[in-house]
């Protein structure tokens, strides 16, 4: 007996991930149901055409980035969906904020998950290092076959030790490694998050005014980096209502800065008119009340008076400038702390352009949320699978690194995992490309 793998989407692109593992009796696991990164806002009917919606399946979401879960609202209502508990809260929060459909119930595990029985498959989630919180690698076992799905991962963030522990003590005798390859042949910065902290501290000490920073609210590694930099430089970190909501959703004992904990006195929450209206429209007056009750709420006018590190993005900047309350000036600095592809250097409304026009110092301080080529090669070598099935990348045809035997699939192409040969690795005749 064996298993059949179908990568419905992801063999030729980054994002929009959707992978199926099927047993011979027809039971199926779907790993991720991601929204393509290039899909227009509001577009529907985006599930891969090869994904059979007429048959039962169980779904597992690896982490709460929309390119891995954004299409769960299009799945059949009777398909059970599983994710990490913190991931479920973040996905539900994001869906509510954008008005997207989201399942009424999701089954969850905590970050110290035991082995799970999901749809007849033995599933072990391994918390890993990624720019998204609560990201997991997934070991799937059935019929004597072991499949390891990396999801998205890296080995240079604040949870890098989890990847090292996995390589040292994790499962062996992997039959198939489904590995992401976002950064193959990429020039994206791959430096440790701790190195970014040092750069932010240096900047905060060099600039007399405020530091405006554009970063993702769900990149909690970056939030921790900025909070630590603020404390070390004698400043405060000011986040928006949404980021405060993300932090308040975190499990107890996470160590994340939270506005409702006295320990994190350098954290403030700016209550802006636009987000306050949005939370009221969502029926989330409870969040507004909770933030106000912490005593950490601040206003635009108050923020303008001290040298804080201030969360910024285009929509927030419009709120800052309303009534000429809070504007970026020549004594300030602006930092883009996200993927450079999101940096809009031509739009006069963008924070980057406005900061430049104001004479503010501008910096790019970021590191990738994905493993660099060297770490991808090391991970594949250490796990030593019989087959490596490439996903979530565009340079797999000529990856530029040494890899175990590669089984290159096309989107929607079913592949029946060969039974184990007498030696650990298959032969060329069994149908793989050693590229």
PDB file of C-alpha atoms in Angstrom, residues 173-395:
ATOM      1  CA  UNK A 173      13.425   7.803   7.413  1.00  0.00           C
ATOM      2  CA  UNK A 174      11.349  10.378   5.551  1.00  0.00           C
ATOM      3  CA  UNK A 175       9.923   9.012   2.313  1.00  0.00           C
ATOM      4  CA  UNK A 176       8.819  12.312   0.781  1.00  0.00           C
ATOM      5  CA  UNK A 177       9.874  15.839   1.697  1.00  0.00           C
ATOM      6  CA  UNK A 178       7.490  18.534   0.433  1.00  0.00           C
ATOM      7  CA  UNK A 179       9.812  21.522   0.780  1.00  0.00           C
ATOM      8  CA  UNK A 180       9.283  25.197   0.058  1.00  0.00           C
ATOM      9  CA  UNK A 181      11.835  27.002  -2.106  1.00  0.00           C
ATOM     10  CA  UNK A 182      10.802  30.651  -1.996  1.00  0.00           C
ATOM     11  CA  UNK A 183      14.355  31.991  -1.794  1.00  0.00           C
ATOM     12  CA  UNK A 184      16.134  29.750  -4.282  1.00  0.00           C
ATOM     13  CA  UNK A 185      18.509  31.934  -6.352  1.00  0.00           C
ATOM     14  CA  UNK A 186      17.136  34.994  -4.554  1.00  0.00           C
ATOM     15  CA  UNK A 187      18.941  38.128  -3.416  1.00  0.00           C
ATOM     16  CA  UNK A 188      16.530  38.730  -0.530  1.00  0.00           C
ATOM     17  CA  UNK A 189      18.291  39.595   2.741  1.00  0.00           C
ATOM     18  CA  UNK A 190      18.706  36.542   4.966  1.00  0.00           C
ATOM     19  CA  UNK A 191      20.147  37.851   8.236  1.00  0.00           C
ATOM     20  CA  UNK A 192      19.286  37.077  11.829  1.00  0.00           C
ATOM     21  CA  UNK A 193      16.445  38.969  13.479  1.00  0.00           C
ATOM     22  CA  UNK A 194      18.865  39.872  16.287  1.00  0.00           C
ATOM     23  CA  UNK A 195      21.009  41.737  13.727  1.00  0.00           C
ATOM     24  CA  UNK A 196      17.964  43.821  12.759  1.00  0.00           C
ATOM     25  CA  UNK A 197      17.492  44.706  16.416  1.00  0.00           C
ATOM     26  CA  UNK A 198      21.015  46.159  16.492  1.00  0.00           C
ATOM     27  CA  UNK A 199      20.320  48.228  13.378  1.00  0.00           C
ATOM     28  CA  UNK A 200      17.115  49.630  14.885  1.00  0.00           C
ATOM     29  CA  UNK A 201      18.942  50.504  18.115  1.00  0.00           C
ATOM     30  CA  UNK A 202      21.666  52.315  16.165  1.00  0.00           C
ATOM     31  CA  UNK A 203      19.059  54.240  14.169  1.00  0.00           C
ATOM     32  CA  UNK A 204      17.048  55.148  17.272  1.00  0.00           C
ATOM     33  CA  UNK A 205      20.171  56.545  18.918  1.00  0.00           C
ATOM     34  CA  UNK A 206      21.207  58.477  15.808  1.00  0.00           C
ATOM     35  CA  UNK A 207      17.860  60.177  15.063  1.00  0.00           C
ATOM     36  CA  UNK A 208      16.539  62.966  17.268  1.00  0.00           C
ATOM     37  CA  UNK A 209      12.903  62.670  16.187  1.00  0.00           C
ATOM     38  CA  UNK A 210      10.518  59.765  15.850  1.00  0.00           C
ATOM     39  CA  UNK A 211      11.103  56.498  14.005  1.00  0.00           C
ATOM     40  CA  UNK A 212       8.171  55.560  11.753  1.00  0.00           C
ATOM     41  CA  UNK A 213       8.278  51.866  10.810  1.00  0.00           C
ATOM     42  CA  UNK A 214       6.186  49.969   8.268  1.00  0.00           C
ATOM     43  CA  UNK A 215       5.895  46.252   9.139  1.00  0.00           C
ATOM     44  CA  UNK A 216       3.285  43.482   9.238  1.00  0.00           C
ATOM     45  CA  UNK A 217       1.189  43.241  12.387  1.00  0.00           C
ATOM     46  CA  UNK A 218       1.393  39.447  12.223  1.00  0.00           C
ATOM     47  CA  UNK A 219       5.191  39.403  11.957  1.00  0.00           C
ATOM     48  CA  UNK A 220       5.575  38.988  15.702  1.00  0.00           C
ATOM     49  CA  UNK A 221       9.327  38.442  15.467  1.00  0.00           C
ATOM     50  CA  UNK A 222       9.572  41.975  14.068  1.00  0.00           C
ATOM     51  CA  UNK A 223       7.285  43.365  16.769  1.00  0.00           C
ATOM     52  CA  UNK A 224       9.549  41.814  19.418  1.00  0.00           C
ATOM     53  CA  UNK A 225      12.619  43.206  17.635  1.00  0.00           C
ATOM     54  CA  UNK A 226      11.146  46.713  17.617  1.00  0.00           C
ATOM     55  CA  UNK A 227       9.981  46.494  21.229  1.00  0.00           C
ATOM     56  CA  UNK A 228      13.446  45.434  22.372  1.00  0.00           C
ATOM     57  CA  UNK A 229      15.050  48.194  20.288  1.00  0.00           C
ATOM     58  CA  UNK A 230      12.671  50.758  21.787  1.00  0.00           C
ATOM     59  CA  UNK A 231      13.524  49.711  25.340  1.00  0.00           C
ATOM     60  CA  UNK A 232      17.248  49.666  24.688  1.00  0.00           C
ATOM     61  CA  UNK A 233      17.168  53.153  23.154  1.00  0.00           C
ATOM     62  CA  UNK A 234      14.911  54.692  25.803  1.00  0.00           C
ATOM     63  CA  UNK A 235      11.934  55.030  23.485  1.00  0.00           C
ATOM     64  CA  UNK A 236       8.432  53.612  23.400  1.00  0.00           C
ATOM     65  CA  UNK A 237       6.897  51.406  20.746  1.00  0.00           C
ATOM     66  CA  UNK A 238       3.501  52.628  19.530  1.00  0.00           C
ATOM     67  CA  UNK A 239       1.367  50.061  17.681  1.00  0.00           C
ATOM     68  CA  UNK A 240      -2.113  50.298  16.172  1.00  0.00           C
ATOM     69  CA  UNK A 241      -5.355  48.686  17.351  1.00  0.00           C
ATOM     70  CA  UNK A 242      -4.973  45.728  14.993  1.00  0.00           C
ATOM     71  CA  UNK A 243      -1.442  44.901  16.165  1.00  0.00           C
ATOM     72  CA  UNK A 244      -2.616  45.190  19.771  1.00  0.00           C
ATOM     73  CA  UNK A 245      -5.413  42.744  18.940  1.00  0.00           C
ATOM     74  CA  UNK A 246      -2.896  40.279  17.477  1.00  0.00           C
ATOM     75  CA  UNK A 247      -0.739  40.533  20.605  1.00  0.00           C
ATOM     76  CA  UNK A 248      -3.723  40.078  22.908  1.00  0.00           C
ATOM     77  CA  UNK A 249      -4.708  36.914  21.008  1.00  0.00           C
ATOM     78  CA  UNK A 250      -1.347  35.304  21.802  1.00  0.00           C
ATOM     79  CA  UNK A 251      -1.338  32.373  24.230  1.00  0.00           C
ATOM     80  CA  UNK A 252      -0.310  32.971  27.824  1.00  0.00           C
ATOM     81  CA  UNK A 253       3.359  32.296  28.375  1.00  0.00           C
ATOM     82  CA  UNK A 254       4.336  33.328  24.849  1.00  0.00           C
ATOM     83  CA  UNK A 255       6.610  36.081  26.154  1.00  0.00           C
ATOM     84  CA  UNK A 256       5.266  38.518  23.561  1.00  0.00           C
ATOM     85  CA  UNK A 257       4.847  42.172  24.574  1.00  0.00           C
ATOM     86  CA  UNK A 258       1.226  42.798  25.497  1.00  0.00           C
ATOM     87  CA  UNK A 259      -0.488  46.073  26.402  1.00  0.00           C
ATOM     88  CA  UNK A 260      -2.322  44.400  29.302  1.00  0.00           C
ATOM     89  CA  UNK A 261       0.882  43.340  31.095  1.00  0.00           C
ATOM     90  CA  UNK A 262       2.695  45.728  33.480  1.00  0.00           C
ATOM     91  CA  UNK A 263       6.001  44.146  32.468  1.00  0.00           C
ATOM     92  CA  UNK A 264       5.761  45.727  29.002  1.00  0.00           C
ATOM     93  CA  UNK A 265       5.622  49.374  30.015  1.00  0.00           C
ATOM     94  CA  UNK A 266       7.327  50.559  26.815  1.00  0.00           C
ATOM     95  CA  UNK A 267       4.369  49.474  24.665  1.00  0.00           C
ATOM     96  CA  UNK A 268       1.586  51.922  23.758  1.00  0.00           C
ATOM     97  CA  UNK A 269      -1.478  51.545  21.522  1.00  0.00           C
ATOM     98  CA  UNK A 270      -2.521  54.436  19.296  1.00  0.00           C
ATOM     99  CA  UNK A 271      -6.293  54.649  18.883  1.00  0.00           C
ATOM    100  CA  UNK A 272      -6.830  56.159  15.430  1.00  0.00           C
ATOM    101  CA  UNK A 273     -10.277  57.201  14.140  1.00  0.00           C
ATOM    102  CA  UNK A 274     -10.238  54.886  11.108  1.00  0.00           C
ATOM    103  CA  UNK A 275      -9.433  51.672  12.966  1.00  0.00           C
ATOM    104  CA  UNK A 276     -11.701  52.596  15.867  1.00  0.00           C
ATOM    105  CA  UNK A 277     -14.612  52.881  13.403  1.00  0.00           C
ATOM    106  CA  UNK A 278     -13.635  49.582  11.788  1.00  0.00           C
ATOM    107  CA  UNK A 279     -13.627  47.741  15.108  1.00  0.00           C
ATOM    108  CA  UNK A 280     -17.006  49.188  16.021  1.00  0.00           C
ATOM    109  CA  UNK A 281     -18.386  48.082  12.636  1.00  0.00           C
ATOM    110  CA  UNK A 282     -17.059  44.570  13.347  1.00  0.00           C
ATOM    111  CA  UNK A 283     -18.903  44.535  16.663  1.00  0.00           C
ATOM    112  CA  UNK A 284     -15.578  44.537  18.507  1.00  0.00           C
ATOM    113  CA  UNK A 285     -16.186  47.347  20.962  1.00  0.00           C
ATOM    114  CA  UNK A 286     -14.822  44.889  23.543  1.00  0.00           C
ATOM    115  CA  UNK A 287     -11.344  45.270  22.055  1.00  0.00           C
ATOM    116  CA  UNK A 288     -11.525  49.051  22.203  1.00  0.00           C
ATOM    117  CA  UNK A 289     -12.669  48.870  25.817  1.00  0.00           C
ATOM    118  CA  UNK A 290      -9.921  46.405  26.695  1.00  0.00           C
ATOM    119  CA  UNK A 291      -7.214  48.634  25.205  1.00  0.00           C
ATOM    120  CA  UNK A 292      -8.542  51.703  27.002  1.00  0.00           C
ATOM    121  CA  UNK A 293      -8.685  49.759  30.272  1.00  0.00           C
ATOM    122  CA  UNK A 294      -4.972  48.923  30.067  1.00  0.00           C
ATOM    123  CA  UNK A 295      -3.973  52.547  30.499  1.00  0.00           C
ATOM    124  CA  UNK A 296      -1.644  52.152  27.505  1.00  0.00           C
ATOM    125  CA  UNK A 297      -3.863  53.868  24.945  1.00  0.00           C
ATOM    126  CA  UNK A 298      -2.443  56.966  23.325  1.00  0.00           C
ATOM    127  CA  UNK A 299      -3.615  59.446  20.707  1.00  0.00           C
ATOM    128  CA  UNK A 300      -2.087  60.895  17.573  1.00  0.00           C
ATOM    129  CA  UNK A 301      -1.484  64.198  19.338  1.00  0.00           C
ATOM    130  CA  UNK A 302       0.230  62.524  22.287  1.00  0.00           C
ATOM    131  CA  UNK A 303       2.407  60.445  19.973  1.00  0.00           C
ATOM    132  CA  UNK A 304       3.472  63.592  18.139  1.00  0.00           C
ATOM    133  CA  UNK A 305       4.961  64.943  21.364  1.00  0.00           C
ATOM    134  CA  UNK A 306       7.548  62.235  22.114  1.00  0.00           C
ATOM    135  CA  UNK A 307      10.264  60.304  20.290  1.00  0.00           C
ATOM    136  CA  UNK A 308       8.487  56.982  19.902  1.00  0.00           C
ATOM    137  CA  UNK A 309       8.963  54.188  17.395  1.00  0.00           C
ATOM    138  CA  UNK A 310       5.625  54.369  15.581  1.00  0.00           C
ATOM    139  CA  UNK A 311       3.901  51.695  13.501  1.00  0.00           C
ATOM    140  CA  UNK A 312       3.054  53.144  10.087  1.00  0.00           C
ATOM    141  CA  UNK A 313       1.374  52.147   6.834  1.00  0.00           C
ATOM    142  CA  UNK A 314      -0.474  54.104   4.158  1.00  0.00           C
ATOM    143  CA  UNK A 315      -3.919  53.844   5.792  1.00  0.00           C
ATOM    144  CA  UNK A 316      -2.537  54.830   9.200  1.00  0.00           C
ATOM    145  CA  UNK A 317      -0.606  57.724   7.714  1.00  0.00           C
ATOM    146  CA  UNK A 318      -3.834  59.185   6.354  1.00  0.00           C
ATOM    147  CA  UNK A 319      -5.248  59.092   9.881  1.00  0.00           C
ATOM    148  CA  UNK A 320      -2.049  60.590  11.302  1.00  0.00           C
ATOM    149  CA  UNK A 321      -2.206  63.562   8.925  1.00  0.00           C
ATOM    150  CA  UNK A 322      -5.901  64.337   9.339  1.00  0.00           C
ATOM    151  CA  UNK A 323      -6.134  67.731  11.000  1.00  0.00           C
ATOM    152  CA  UNK A 324      -2.350  68.058  10.649  1.00  0.00           C
ATOM    153  CA  UNK A 325      -1.945  66.193  13.953  1.00  0.00           C
ATOM    154  CA  UNK A 326       0.989  63.875  13.238  1.00  0.00           C
ATOM    155  CA  UNK A 327       3.269  64.240  10.225  1.00  0.00           C
ATOM    156  CA  UNK A 328       6.670  62.829   9.333  1.00  0.00           C
ATOM    157  CA  UNK A 329       9.262  65.610   9.523  1.00  0.00           C
ATOM    158  CA  UNK A 330      12.909  66.253   8.721  1.00  0.00           C
ATOM    159  CA  UNK A 331      14.057  65.199  12.212  1.00  0.00           C
ATOM    160  CA  UNK A 332      12.324  61.818  11.901  1.00  0.00           C
ATOM    161  CA  UNK A 333      13.232  58.548  10.200  1.00  0.00           C
ATOM    162  CA  UNK A 334      11.094  56.190   8.154  1.00  0.00           C
ATOM    163  CA  UNK A 335      11.884  52.471   7.890  1.00  0.00           C
ATOM    164  CA  UNK A 336      10.350  50.000   5.456  1.00  0.00           C
ATOM    165  CA  UNK A 337      10.589  46.700   7.347  1.00  0.00           C
ATOM    166  CA  UNK A 338       8.798  44.363   4.936  1.00  0.00           C
ATOM    167  CA  UNK A 339       9.560  42.657   1.651  1.00  0.00           C
ATOM    168  CA  UNK A 340      10.961  45.221  -0.794  1.00  0.00           C
ATOM    169  CA  UNK A 341       8.333  44.159  -3.351  1.00  0.00           C
ATOM    170  CA  UNK A 342       5.756  45.955  -1.216  1.00  0.00           C
ATOM    171  CA  UNK A 343       7.729  49.208  -1.356  1.00  0.00           C
ATOM    172  CA  UNK A 344       5.944  51.665  -3.639  1.00  0.00           C
ATOM    173  CA  UNK A 345       8.525  54.233  -4.681  1.00  0.00           C
ATOM    174  CA  UNK A 346       6.339  55.866  -7.339  1.00  0.00           C
ATOM    175  CA  UNK A 347       3.085  56.541  -5.481  1.00  0.00           C
ATOM    176  CA  UNK A 348       3.152  60.047  -3.937  1.00  0.00           C
ATOM    177  CA  UNK A 349       0.692  58.807  -1.282  1.00  0.00           C
ATOM    178  CA  UNK A 350       3.022  56.080  -0.015  1.00  0.00           C
ATOM    179  CA  UNK A 351       4.764  56.577   3.349  1.00  0.00           C
ATOM    180  CA  UNK A 352       8.160  56.049   1.701  1.00  0.00           C
ATOM    181  CA  UNK A 353       7.627  58.876  -0.803  1.00  0.00           C
ATOM    182  CA  UNK A 354       6.061  61.189   1.788  1.00  0.00           C
ATOM    183  CA  UNK A 355       8.970  60.610   4.169  1.00  0.00           C
ATOM    184  CA  UNK A 356      11.446  61.439   1.423  1.00  0.00           C
ATOM    185  CA  UNK A 357       9.559  64.604   0.517  1.00  0.00           C
ATOM    186  CA  UNK A 358       9.651  65.669   4.174  1.00  0.00           C
ATOM    187  CA  UNK A 359      13.422  65.247   4.327  1.00  0.00           C
ATOM    188  CA  UNK A 360      13.261  62.344   6.770  1.00  0.00           C
ATOM    189  CA  UNK A 361      15.978  59.730   6.865  1.00  0.00           C
ATOM    190  CA  UNK A 362      14.832  56.557   5.055  1.00  0.00           C
ATOM    191  CA  UNK A 363      16.041  53.004   5.646  1.00  0.00           C
ATOM    192  CA  UNK A 364      15.258  49.461   4.502  1.00  0.00           C
ATOM    193  CA  UNK A 365      15.677  47.116   7.488  1.00  0.00           C
ATOM    194  CA  UNK A 366      14.307  43.651   6.860  1.00  0.00           C
ATOM    195  CA  UNK A 367      15.104  39.968   6.678  1.00  0.00           C
ATOM    196  CA  UNK A 368      13.244  37.301   4.760  1.00  0.00           C
ATOM    197  CA  UNK A 369      10.544  35.148   6.296  1.00  0.00           C
ATOM    198  CA  UNK A 370      11.860  32.172   4.319  1.00  0.00           C
ATOM    199  CA  UNK A 371      14.962  29.999   4.460  1.00  0.00           C
ATOM    200  CA  UNK A 372      17.892  31.005   2.300  1.00  0.00           C
ATOM    201  CA  UNK A 373      19.400  28.588  -0.260  1.00  0.00           C
ATOM    202  CA  UNK A 374      22.090  27.307   2.121  1.00  0.00           C
ATOM    203  CA  UNK A 375      19.547  26.451   4.809  1.00  0.00           C
ATOM    204  CA  UNK A 376      17.260  24.794   2.257  1.00  0.00           C
ATOM    205  CA  UNK A 377      20.138  22.586   1.123  1.00  0.00           C
ATOM    206  CA  UNK A 378      21.104  21.806   4.720  1.00  0.00           C
ATOM    207  CA  UNK A 379      17.528  20.947   5.679  1.00  0.00           C
ATOM    208  CA  UNK A 380      17.085  18.617   2.718  1.00  0.00           C
ATOM    209  CA  UNK A 381      20.431  16.957   3.395  1.00  0.00           C
ATOM    210  CA  UNK A 382      19.732  16.388   7.094  1.00  0.00           C
ATOM    211  CA  UNK A 383      16.229  15.004   6.569  1.00  0.00           C
ATOM    212  CA  UNK A 384      17.563  12.769   3.758  1.00  0.00           C
ATOM    213  CA  UNK A 385      14.231  11.879   2.099  1.00  0.00           C
ATOM    214  CA  UNK A 386      13.809   9.208  -0.553  1.00  0.00           C
ATOM    215  CA  UNK A 387      12.198  11.900  -2.692  1.00  0.00           C
ATOM    216  CA  UNK A 388      12.043  15.693  -2.514  1.00  0.00           C
ATOM    217  CA  UNK A 389       8.901  17.186  -4.063  1.00  0.00           C
ATOM    218  CA  UNK A 390       9.414  20.928  -4.737  1.00  0.00           C
ATOM    219  CA  UNK A 391       6.661  23.400  -3.813  1.00  0.00           C
ATOM    220  CA  UNK A 392       6.260  27.142  -3.185  1.00  0.00           C
ATOM    221  CA  UNK A 393       9.066  28.296  -5.474  1.00  0.00           C
ATOM    222  CA  UNK A 394       9.867  29.394  -9.018  1.00  0.00           C
ATOM    223  CA  UNK A 395      13.519  28.328  -9.390  1.00  0.00           C
TER     224      UNK A 395
END
